[in-house]
mmCIF file of C-alpha atoms in Angstrom:
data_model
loop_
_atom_site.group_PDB
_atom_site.id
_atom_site.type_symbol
_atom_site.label_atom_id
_atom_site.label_comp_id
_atom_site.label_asym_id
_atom_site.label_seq_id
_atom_site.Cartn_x
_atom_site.Cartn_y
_atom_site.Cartn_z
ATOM 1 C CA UNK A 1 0.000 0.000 0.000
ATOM 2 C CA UNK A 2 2.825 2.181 0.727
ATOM 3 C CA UNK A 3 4.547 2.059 -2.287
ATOM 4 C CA UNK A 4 1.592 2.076 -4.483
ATOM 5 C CA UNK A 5 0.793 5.885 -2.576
ATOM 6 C CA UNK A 6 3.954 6.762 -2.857
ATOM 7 C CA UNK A 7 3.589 8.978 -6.366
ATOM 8 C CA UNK A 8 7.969 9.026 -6.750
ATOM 9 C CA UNK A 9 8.022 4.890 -5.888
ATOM 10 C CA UNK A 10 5.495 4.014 -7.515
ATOM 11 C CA UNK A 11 6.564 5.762 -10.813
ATOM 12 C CA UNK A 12 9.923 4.435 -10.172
ATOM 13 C CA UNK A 13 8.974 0.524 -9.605
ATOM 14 C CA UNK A 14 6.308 0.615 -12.928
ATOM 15 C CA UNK A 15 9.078 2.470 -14.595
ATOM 16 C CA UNK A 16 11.668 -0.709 -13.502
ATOM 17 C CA UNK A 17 9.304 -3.163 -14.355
ATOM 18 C CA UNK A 18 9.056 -1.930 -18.034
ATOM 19 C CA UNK A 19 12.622 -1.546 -18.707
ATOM 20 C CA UNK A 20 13.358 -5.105 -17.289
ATOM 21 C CA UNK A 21 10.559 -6.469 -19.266
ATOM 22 C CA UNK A 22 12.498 -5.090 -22.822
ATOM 23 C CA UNK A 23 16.019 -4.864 -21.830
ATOM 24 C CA UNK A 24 17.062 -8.668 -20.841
ATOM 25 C CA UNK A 25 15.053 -10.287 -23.507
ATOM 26 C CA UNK A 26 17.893 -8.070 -25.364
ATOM 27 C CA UNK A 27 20.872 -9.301 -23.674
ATOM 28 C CA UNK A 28 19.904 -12.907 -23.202
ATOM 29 C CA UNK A 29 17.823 -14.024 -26.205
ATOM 30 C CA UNK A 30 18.123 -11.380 -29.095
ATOM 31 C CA UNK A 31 22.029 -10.788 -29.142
ATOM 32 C CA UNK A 32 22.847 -14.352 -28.493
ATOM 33 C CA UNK A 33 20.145 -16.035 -31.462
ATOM 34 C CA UNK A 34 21.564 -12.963 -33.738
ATOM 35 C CA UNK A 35 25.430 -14.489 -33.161
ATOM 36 C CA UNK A 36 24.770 -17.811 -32.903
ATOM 37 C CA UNK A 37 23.184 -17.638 -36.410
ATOM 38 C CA UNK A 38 26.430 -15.836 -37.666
ATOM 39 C CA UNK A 39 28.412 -19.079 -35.820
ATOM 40 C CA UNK A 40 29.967 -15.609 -33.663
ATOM 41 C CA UNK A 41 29.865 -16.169 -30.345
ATOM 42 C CA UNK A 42 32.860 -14.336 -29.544
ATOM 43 C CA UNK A 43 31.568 -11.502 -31.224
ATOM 44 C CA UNK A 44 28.246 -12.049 -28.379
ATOM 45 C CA UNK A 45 31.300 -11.264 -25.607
ATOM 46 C CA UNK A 46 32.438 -8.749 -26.735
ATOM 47 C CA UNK A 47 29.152 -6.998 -27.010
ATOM 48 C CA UNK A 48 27.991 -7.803 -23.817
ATOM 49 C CA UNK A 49 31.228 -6.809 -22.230
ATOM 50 C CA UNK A 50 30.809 -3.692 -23.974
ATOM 51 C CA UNK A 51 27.589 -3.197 -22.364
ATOM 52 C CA UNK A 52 28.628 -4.202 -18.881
ATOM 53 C CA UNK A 53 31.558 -2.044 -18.490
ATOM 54 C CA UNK A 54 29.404 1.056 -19.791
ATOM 55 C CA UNK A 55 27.160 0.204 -17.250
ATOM 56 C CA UNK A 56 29.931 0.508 -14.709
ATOM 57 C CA UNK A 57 31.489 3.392 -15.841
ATOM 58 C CA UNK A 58 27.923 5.029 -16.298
ATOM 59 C CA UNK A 59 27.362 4.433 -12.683
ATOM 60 C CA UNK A 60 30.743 5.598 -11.247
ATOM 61 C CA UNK A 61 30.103 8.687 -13.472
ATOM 62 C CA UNK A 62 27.121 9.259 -11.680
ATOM 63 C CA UNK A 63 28.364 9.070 -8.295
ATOM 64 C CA UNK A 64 31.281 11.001 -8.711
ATOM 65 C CA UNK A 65 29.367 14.195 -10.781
ATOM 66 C CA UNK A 66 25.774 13.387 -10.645
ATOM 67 C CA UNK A 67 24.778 15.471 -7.088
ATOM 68 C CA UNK A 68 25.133 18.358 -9.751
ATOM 69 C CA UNK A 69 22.515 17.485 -11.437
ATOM 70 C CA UNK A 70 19.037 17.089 -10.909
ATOM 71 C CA UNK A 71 17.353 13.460 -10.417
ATOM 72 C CA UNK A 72 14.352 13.877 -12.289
ATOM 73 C CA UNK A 73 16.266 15.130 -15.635
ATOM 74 C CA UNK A 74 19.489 12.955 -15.045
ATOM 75 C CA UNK A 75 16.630 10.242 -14.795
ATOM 76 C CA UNK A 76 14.983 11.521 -18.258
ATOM 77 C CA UNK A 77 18.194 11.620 -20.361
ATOM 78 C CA UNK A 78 19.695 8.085 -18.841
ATOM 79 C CA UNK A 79 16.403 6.424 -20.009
ATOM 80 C CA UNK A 80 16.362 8.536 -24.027
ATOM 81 C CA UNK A 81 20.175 8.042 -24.252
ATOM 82 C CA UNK A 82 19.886 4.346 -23.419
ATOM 83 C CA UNK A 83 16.724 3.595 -25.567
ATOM 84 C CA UNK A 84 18.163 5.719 -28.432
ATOM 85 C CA UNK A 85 21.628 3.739 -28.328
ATOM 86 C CA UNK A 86 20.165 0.190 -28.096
ATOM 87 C CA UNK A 87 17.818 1.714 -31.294
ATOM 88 C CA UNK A 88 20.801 1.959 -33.204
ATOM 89 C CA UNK A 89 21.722 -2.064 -32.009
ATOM 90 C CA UNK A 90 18.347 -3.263 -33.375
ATOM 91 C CA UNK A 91 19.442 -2.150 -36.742
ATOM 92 C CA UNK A 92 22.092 -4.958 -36.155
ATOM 93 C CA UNK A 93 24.869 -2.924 -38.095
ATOM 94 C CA UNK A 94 28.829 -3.541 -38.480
ATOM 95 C CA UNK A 95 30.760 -5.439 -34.988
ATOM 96 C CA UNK A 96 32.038 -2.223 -34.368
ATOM 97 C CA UNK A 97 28.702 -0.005 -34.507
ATOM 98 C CA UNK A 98 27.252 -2.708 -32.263
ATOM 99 C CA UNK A 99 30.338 -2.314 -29.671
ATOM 100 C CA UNK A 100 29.610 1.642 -30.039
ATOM 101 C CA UNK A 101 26.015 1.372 -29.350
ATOM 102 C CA UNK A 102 26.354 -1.107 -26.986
ATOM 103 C CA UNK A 103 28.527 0.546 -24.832
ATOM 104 C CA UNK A 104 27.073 3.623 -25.123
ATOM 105 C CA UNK A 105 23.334 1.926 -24.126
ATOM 106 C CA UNK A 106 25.512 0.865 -20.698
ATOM 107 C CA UNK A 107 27.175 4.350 -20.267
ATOM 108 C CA UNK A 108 23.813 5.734 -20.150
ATOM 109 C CA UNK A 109 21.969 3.148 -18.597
ATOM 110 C CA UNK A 110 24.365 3.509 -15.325
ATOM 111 C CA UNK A 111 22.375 6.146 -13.508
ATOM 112 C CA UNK A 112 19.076 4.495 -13.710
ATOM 113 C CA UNK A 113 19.567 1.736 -10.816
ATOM 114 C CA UNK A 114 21.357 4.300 -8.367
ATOM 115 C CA UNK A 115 18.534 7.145 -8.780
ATOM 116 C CA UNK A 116 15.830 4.952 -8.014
ATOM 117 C CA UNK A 117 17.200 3.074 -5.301
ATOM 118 C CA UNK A 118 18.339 6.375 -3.781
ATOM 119 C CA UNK A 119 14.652 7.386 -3.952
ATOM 120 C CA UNK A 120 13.703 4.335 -1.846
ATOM 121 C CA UNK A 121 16.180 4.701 0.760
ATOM 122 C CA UNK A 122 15.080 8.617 1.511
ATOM 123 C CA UNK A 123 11.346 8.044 1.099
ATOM 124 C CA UNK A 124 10.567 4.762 2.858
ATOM 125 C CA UNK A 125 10.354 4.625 6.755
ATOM 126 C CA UNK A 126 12.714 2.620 7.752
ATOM 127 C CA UNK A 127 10.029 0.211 9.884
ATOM 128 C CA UNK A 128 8.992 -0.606 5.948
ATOM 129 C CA UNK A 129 12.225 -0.111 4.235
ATOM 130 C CA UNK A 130 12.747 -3.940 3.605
ATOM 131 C CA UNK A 131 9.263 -4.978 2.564
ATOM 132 C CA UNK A 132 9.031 -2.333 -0.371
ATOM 133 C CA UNK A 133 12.660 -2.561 -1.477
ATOM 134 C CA UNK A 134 11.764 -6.411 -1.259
ATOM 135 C CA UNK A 135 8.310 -6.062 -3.135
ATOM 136 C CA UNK A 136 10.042 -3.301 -6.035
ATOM 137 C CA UNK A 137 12.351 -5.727 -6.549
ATOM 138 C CA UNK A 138 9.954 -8.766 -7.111
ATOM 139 C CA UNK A 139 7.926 -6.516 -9.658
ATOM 140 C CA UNK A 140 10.795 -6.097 -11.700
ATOM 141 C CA UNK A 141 11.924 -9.579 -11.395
ATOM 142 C CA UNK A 142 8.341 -10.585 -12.176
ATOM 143 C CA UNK A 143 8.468 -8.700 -15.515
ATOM 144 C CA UNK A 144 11.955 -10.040 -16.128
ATOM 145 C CA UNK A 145 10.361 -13.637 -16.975
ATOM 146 C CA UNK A 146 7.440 -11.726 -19.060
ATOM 147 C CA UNK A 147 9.594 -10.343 -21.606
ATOM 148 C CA UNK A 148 11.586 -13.628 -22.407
ATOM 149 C CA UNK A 149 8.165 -15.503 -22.881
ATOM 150 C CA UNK A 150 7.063 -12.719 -25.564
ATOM 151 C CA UNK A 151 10.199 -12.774 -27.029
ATOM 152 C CA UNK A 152 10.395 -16.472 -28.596
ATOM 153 C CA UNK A 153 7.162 -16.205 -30.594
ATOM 154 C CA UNK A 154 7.518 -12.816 -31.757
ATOM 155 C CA UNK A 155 10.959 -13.279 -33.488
ATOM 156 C CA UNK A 156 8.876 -16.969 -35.134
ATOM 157 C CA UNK A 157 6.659 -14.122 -36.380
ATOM 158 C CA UNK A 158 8.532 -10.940 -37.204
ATOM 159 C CA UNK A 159 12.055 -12.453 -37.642
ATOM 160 C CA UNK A 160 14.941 -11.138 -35.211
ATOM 161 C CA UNK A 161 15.157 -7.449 -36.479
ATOM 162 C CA UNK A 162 11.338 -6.931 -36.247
ATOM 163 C CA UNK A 163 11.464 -8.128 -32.724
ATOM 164 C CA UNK A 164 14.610 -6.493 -31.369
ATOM 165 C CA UNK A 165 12.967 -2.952 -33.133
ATOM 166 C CA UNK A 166 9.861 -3.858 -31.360
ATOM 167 C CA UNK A 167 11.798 -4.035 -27.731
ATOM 168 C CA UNK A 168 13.980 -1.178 -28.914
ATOM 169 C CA UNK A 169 10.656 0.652 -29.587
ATOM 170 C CA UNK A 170 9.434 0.142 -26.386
ATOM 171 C CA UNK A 171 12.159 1.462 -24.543
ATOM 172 C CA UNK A 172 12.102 4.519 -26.609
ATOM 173 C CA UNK A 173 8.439 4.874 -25.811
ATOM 174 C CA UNK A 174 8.704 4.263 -21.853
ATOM 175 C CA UNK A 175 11.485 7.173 -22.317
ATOM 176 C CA UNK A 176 10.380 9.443 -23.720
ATOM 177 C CA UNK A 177 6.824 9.239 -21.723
ATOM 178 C CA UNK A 178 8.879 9.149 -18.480
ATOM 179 C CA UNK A 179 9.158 13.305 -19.103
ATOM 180 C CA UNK A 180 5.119 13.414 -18.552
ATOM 181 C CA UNK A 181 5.065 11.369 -15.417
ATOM 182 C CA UNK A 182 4.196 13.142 -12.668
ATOM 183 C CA UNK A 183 5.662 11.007 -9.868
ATOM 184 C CA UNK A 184 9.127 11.902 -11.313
ATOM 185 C CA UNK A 185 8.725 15.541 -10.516
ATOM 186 C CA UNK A 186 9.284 14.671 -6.695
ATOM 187 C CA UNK A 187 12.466 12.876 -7.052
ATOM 188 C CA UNK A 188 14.339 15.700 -6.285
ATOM 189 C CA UNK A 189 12.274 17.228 -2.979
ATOM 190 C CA UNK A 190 13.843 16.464 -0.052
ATOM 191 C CA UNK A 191 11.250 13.984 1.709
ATOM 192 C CA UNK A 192 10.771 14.007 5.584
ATOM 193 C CA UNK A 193 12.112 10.993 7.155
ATOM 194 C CA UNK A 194 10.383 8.255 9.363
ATOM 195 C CA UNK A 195 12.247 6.816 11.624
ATOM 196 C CA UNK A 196 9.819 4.666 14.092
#
């Protein structure tokens, strides 16, 4: 109940859920059928690890510069930058476009994870702290298994491209609607804390 009244958690745990939903099916069924057709699974590695380390460096980024920035539009452009760069993946260009995008997509998807869990640890009391941060974190893992069981028949019926644009699609939608969500506007007011 707490989290669904919460307008800033409950934006940010639908908003989780949807990106899970499209961004694993990516990583863990899309990339790998694409190589594995082109007998490249080293070429798969190298992708990923492109994606990974962006990630990491996207994250330490954050922590080191982002308090000079505010949440709600560091938010905004992490989610466009990372749906526009894996975009330019589902076009399934040259190795090294893909290693460009790719890392790019992690470089800008590093900010997401610590701005929302930030928001949970300053707006939950801390008598409820671990059953929302354990319920978010089902919901996203629930949508996690969603998104691989979509994923199988629609590349049977749109082929790989048409499915990884699909996913790609989606991720550019959920961005760029994330500017219009209301619940985003409190991410960076400075909540009163419960401590009982």
């Amino acid at each position: 109940v707490f989290l669904w009244q919460e307008p800033v958690l409950r934006s940010v745990a639908v908003l989780t859920a949807l990106v899970v939903g499209f961004w694993p099916p990516i990583e863990g069924v899309l990339l790998p059928v694409y190589f594995e057709a082109r007998q490249q699974p080293g070429h798969l590695g190298a992708v990923l690890m492109a994606i990974s380390a962006g990630a990491v460096i996207g994250a330490l980024a954050y922590a080191a510069v982002g308090a000079r920035f505010p949440r709600r539009r560091a938010l905004n452009a992490s989610l466009l930058g990372a749906a526009l760069a894996v975009l330019g993946m589902a076009f399934l260009p040259s190795l090294p476009a893909l290693l460009a995008f790719g890392f790019a997509a992690g470089v800008t998807y590093g900010p997401i994870n610590p701005i929302g869990n930030v928001a949970l640890q300053e707006r939950t009391p801390d008598r409820l702290r671990g059953r929302v941060l354990g319920l978010s974190t089902s919901i996203a893992y629930a949508a996690g298994p969603a998104g691989y069981l979509l994923v199988g028949p629609l590349i049977e019926r749109v082929g790989l491209r048409g499915t990884f644009l699909l996913l790609a699609g989606g991720l550019v939608v959920v961005a760029v609607a994330s500017f219009a969500v209301r619940g985003f506007r409190g991410l960076d007011d400075a909540p009163g804390r419960d401590v009982g």
